[in-house]
mmCIF file of C-alpha atoms in Angstrom:
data_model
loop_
_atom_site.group_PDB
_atom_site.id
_atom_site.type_symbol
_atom_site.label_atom_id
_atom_site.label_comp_id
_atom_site.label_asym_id
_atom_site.label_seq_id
_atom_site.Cartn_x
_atom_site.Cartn_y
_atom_site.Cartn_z
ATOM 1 C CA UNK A 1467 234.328 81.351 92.720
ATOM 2 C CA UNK A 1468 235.698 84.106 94.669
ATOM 3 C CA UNK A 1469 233.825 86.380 96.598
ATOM 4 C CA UNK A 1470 235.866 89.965 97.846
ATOM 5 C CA UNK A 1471 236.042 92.892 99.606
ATOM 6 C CA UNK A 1472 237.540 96.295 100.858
ATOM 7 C CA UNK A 1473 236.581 99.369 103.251
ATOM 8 C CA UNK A 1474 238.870 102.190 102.989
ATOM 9 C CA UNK A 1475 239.097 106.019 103.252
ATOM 10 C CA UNK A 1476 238.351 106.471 99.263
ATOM 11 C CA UNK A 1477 236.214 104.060 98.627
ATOM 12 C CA UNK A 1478 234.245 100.808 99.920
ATOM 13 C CA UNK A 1479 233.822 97.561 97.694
ATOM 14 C CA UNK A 1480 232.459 93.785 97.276
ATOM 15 C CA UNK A 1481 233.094 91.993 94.079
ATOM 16 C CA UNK A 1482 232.287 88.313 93.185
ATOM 17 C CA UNK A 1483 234.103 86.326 89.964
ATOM 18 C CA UNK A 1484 233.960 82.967 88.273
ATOM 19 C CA UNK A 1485 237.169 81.704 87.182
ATOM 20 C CA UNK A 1486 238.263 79.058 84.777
ATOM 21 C CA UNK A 1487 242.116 78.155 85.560
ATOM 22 C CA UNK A 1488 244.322 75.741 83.664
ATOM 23 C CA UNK A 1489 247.543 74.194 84.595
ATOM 24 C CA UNK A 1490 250.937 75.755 83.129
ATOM 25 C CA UNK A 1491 252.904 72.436 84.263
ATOM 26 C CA UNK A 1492 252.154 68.850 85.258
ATOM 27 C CA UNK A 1493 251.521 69.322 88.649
ATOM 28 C CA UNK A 1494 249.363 72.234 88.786
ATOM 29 C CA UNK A 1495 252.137 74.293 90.506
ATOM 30 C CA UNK A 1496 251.043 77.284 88.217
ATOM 31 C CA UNK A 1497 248.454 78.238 86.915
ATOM 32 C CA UNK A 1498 246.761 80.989 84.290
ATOM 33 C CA UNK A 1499 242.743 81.495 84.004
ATOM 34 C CA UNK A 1500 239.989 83.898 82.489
ATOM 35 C CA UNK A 1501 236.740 84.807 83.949
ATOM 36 C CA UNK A 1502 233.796 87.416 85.003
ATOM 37 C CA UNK A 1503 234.252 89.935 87.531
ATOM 38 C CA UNK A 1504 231.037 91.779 88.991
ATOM 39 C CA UNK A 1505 231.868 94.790 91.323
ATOM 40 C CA UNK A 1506 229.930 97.066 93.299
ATOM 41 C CA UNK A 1507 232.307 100.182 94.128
ATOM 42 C CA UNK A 1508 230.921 103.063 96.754
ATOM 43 C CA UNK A 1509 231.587 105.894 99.155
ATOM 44 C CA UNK A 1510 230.082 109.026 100.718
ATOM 45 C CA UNK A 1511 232.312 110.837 97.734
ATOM 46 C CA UNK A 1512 235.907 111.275 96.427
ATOM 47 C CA UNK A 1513 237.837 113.261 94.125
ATOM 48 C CA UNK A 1514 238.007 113.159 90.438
ATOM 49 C CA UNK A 1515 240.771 113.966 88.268
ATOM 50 C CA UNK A 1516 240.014 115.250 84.708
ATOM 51 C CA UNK A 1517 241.055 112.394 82.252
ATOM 52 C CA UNK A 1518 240.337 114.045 78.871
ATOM 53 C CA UNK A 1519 238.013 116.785 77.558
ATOM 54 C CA UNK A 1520 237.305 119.991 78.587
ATOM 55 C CA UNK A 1521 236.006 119.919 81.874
ATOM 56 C CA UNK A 1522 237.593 121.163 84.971
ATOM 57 C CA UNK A 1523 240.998 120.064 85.975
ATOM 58 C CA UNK A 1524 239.234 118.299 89.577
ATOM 59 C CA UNK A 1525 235.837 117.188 90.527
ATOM 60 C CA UNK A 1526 234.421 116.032 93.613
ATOM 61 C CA UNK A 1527 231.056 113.120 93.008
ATOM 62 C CA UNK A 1528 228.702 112.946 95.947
ATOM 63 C CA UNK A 1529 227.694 109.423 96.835
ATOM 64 C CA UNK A 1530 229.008 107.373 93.888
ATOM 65 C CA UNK A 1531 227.825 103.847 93.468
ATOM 66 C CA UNK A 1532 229.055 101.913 90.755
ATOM 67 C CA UNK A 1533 228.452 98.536 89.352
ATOM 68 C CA UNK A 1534 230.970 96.970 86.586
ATOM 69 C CA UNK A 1535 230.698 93.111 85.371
ATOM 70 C CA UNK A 1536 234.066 92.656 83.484
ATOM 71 C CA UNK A 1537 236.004 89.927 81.798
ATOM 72 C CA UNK A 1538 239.475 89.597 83.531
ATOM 73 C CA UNK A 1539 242.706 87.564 83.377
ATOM 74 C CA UNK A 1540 244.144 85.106 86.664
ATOM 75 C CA UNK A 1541 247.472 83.910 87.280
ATOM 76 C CA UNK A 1542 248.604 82.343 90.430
ATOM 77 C CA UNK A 1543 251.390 79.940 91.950
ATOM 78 C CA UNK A 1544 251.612 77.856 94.464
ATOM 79 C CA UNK A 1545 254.002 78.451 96.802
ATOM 80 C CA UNK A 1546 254.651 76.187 99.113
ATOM 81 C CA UNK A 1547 252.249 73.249 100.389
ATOM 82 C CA UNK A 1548 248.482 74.849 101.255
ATOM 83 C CA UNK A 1549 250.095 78.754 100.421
ATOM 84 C CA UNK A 1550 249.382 80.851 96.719
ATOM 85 C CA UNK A 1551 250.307 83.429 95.393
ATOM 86 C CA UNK A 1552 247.638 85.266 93.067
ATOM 87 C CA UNK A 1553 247.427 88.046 90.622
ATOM 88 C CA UNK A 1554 244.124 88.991 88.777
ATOM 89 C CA UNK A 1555 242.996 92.099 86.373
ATOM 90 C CA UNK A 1556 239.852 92.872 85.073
ATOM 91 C CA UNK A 1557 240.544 93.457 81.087
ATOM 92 C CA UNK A 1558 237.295 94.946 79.582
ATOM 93 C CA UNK A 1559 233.269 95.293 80.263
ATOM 94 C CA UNK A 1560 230.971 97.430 81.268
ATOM 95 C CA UNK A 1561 229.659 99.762 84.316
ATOM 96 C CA UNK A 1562 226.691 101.475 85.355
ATOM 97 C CA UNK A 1563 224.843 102.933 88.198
ATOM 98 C CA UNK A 1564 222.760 105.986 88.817
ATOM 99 C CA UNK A 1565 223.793 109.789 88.148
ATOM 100 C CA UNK A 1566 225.317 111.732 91.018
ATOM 101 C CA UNK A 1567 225.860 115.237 92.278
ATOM 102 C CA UNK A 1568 229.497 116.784 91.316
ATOM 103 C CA UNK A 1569 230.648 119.519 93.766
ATOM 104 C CA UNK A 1570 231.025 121.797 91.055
ATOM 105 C CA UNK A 1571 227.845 123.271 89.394
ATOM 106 C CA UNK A 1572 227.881 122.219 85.622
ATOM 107 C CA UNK A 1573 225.379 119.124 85.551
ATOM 108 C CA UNK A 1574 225.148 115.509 86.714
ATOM 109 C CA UNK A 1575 228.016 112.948 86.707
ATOM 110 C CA UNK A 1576 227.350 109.782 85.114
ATOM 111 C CA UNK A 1577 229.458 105.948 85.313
ATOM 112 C CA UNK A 1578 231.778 105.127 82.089
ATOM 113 C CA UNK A 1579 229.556 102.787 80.937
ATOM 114 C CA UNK A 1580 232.832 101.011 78.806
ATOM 115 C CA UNK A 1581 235.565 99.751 80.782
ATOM 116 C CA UNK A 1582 239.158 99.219 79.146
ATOM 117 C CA UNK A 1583 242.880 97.839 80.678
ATOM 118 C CA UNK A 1584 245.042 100.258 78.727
ATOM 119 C CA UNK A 1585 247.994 100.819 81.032
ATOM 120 C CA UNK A 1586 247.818 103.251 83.758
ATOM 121 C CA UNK A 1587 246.534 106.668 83.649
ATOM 122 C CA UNK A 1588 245.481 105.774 80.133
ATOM 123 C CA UNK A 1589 242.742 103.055 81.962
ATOM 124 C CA UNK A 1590 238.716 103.922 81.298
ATOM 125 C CA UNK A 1591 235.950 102.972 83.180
ATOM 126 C CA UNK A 1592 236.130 101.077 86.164
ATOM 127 C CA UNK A 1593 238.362 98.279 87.033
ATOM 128 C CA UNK A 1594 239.667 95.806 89.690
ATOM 129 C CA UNK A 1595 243.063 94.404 90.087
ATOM 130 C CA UNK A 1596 243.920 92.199 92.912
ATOM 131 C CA UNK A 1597 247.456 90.873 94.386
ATOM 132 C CA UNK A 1598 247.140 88.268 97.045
ATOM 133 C CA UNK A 1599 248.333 85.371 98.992
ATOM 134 C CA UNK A 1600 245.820 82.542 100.041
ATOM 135 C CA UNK A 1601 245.758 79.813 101.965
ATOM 136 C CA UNK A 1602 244.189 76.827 101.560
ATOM 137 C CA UNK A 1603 241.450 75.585 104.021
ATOM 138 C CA UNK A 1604 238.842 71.830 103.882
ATOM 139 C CA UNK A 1605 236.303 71.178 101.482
ATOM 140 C CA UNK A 1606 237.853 73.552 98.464
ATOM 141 C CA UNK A 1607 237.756 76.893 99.934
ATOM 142 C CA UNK A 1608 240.627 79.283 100.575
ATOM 143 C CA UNK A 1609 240.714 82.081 102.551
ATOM 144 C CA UNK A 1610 242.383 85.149 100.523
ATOM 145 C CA UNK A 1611 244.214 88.472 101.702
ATOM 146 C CA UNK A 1612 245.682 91.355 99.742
ATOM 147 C CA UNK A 1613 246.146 94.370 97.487
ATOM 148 C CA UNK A 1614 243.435 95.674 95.119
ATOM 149 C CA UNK A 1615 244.179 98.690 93.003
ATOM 150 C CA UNK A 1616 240.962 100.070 91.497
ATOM 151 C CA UNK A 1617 239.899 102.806 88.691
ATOM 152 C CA UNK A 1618 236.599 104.528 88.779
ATOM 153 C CA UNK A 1619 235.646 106.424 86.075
ATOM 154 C CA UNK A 1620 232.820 108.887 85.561
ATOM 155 C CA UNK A 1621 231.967 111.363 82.794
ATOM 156 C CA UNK A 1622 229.992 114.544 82.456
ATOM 157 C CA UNK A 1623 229.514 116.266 78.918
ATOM 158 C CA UNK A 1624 232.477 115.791 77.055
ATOM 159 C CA UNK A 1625 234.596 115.123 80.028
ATOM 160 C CA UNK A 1626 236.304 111.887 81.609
ATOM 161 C CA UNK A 1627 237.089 111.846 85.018
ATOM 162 C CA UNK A 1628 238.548 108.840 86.949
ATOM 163 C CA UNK A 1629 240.178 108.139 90.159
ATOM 164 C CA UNK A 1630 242.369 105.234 91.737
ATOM 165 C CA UNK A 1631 242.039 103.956 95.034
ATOM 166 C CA UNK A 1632 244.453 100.692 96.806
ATOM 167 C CA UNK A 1633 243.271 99.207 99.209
ATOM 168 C CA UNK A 1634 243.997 95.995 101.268
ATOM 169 C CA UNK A 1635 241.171 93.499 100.520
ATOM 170 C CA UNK A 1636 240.220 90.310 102.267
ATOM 171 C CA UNK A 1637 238.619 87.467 100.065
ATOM 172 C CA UNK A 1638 237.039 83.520 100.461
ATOM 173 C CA UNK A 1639 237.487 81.244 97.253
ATOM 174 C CA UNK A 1640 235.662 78.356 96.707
ATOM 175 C CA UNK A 1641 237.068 75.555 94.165
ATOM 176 C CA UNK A 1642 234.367 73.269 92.664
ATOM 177 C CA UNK A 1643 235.390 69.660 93.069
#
């Protein structure tokens, strides 16, 4: 279980995700896993850029607040004695969360409600990856610091908008014995 969470200029988040991990090699040293991500992504407001439609090239979204529960991949090392090295990325689910104001007249923007890893600018919805290094602490927890790169996506009409944010994250993991 892994609980997460970043404040920066773009955006402020807290996620929480379930993992199952299996061992690559005998002794654990690497490891690959699946799981659930939930997310809860928000800000006083950002920019958009137009993904695809017709919509204007920019938008700005007044008090987003986003919620995603997505299915995601884990790998992660270890490195040397209590140290890891970790890489997870959410892979496909869903979002929602309640309509906001765009600073452009034109009607209300709403969350992508699908979410979709397809490489890149080419991403829809809204989706978490993380980079880290941990370190291992008593009774199965371990105390996690890093990278997150993030994609929020909104839509208005016919339009897709989305916007990445990075930001360094802090995160606790607890391992069930």
């Amino acid at each position: 279980m892994d609980l997460t969470g970043a404040v920066g200029p773009t955006l402020t988040y807290a996620s929480a995700a379930a993992w199952r991990l299996w061992g690559l090699d005998p002794g654990g040293r690497f490891q690959v896993g699946a799981g659930l991500r939930a997310s809860h992504y928000f800000t006083d407001s950002y920019e958009l850029v137009r993904q695809a439609g017709p919509g204007e090239a920019s938008l700005g979204v007044l008090a987003p607040r986003l919620y995603s529960l997505n299915a995601a991949f884990h790998l992660r090392a270890r490195v040397a004695g209590p140290v890891r090295l970790g890489f997870n990325l959410d892979a496909a689910g869903l979002s929602f969360g309640p309509d906001r104001s765009p600073t452009a007249p034109g009607g209300q923007l709403q969350p992508t409600r699908g979410n979709l890893l397809l490489g890149g600018s080419r991403d829809r919805g809204s989706l978490n990856s993380e980079f880290y290094l941990a370190v291992s602490l008593p009774r199965g927890l371990q105390l996690r610091a890093g990278w997150s790169h993030i994609v929020t996506g909104h839509e208005r009409d016919a339009t897709t908008y989305h916007r990445f944010h990075d930001l360094a994250a802090l995160g606790l993991s607890y391992t069930l014995p």
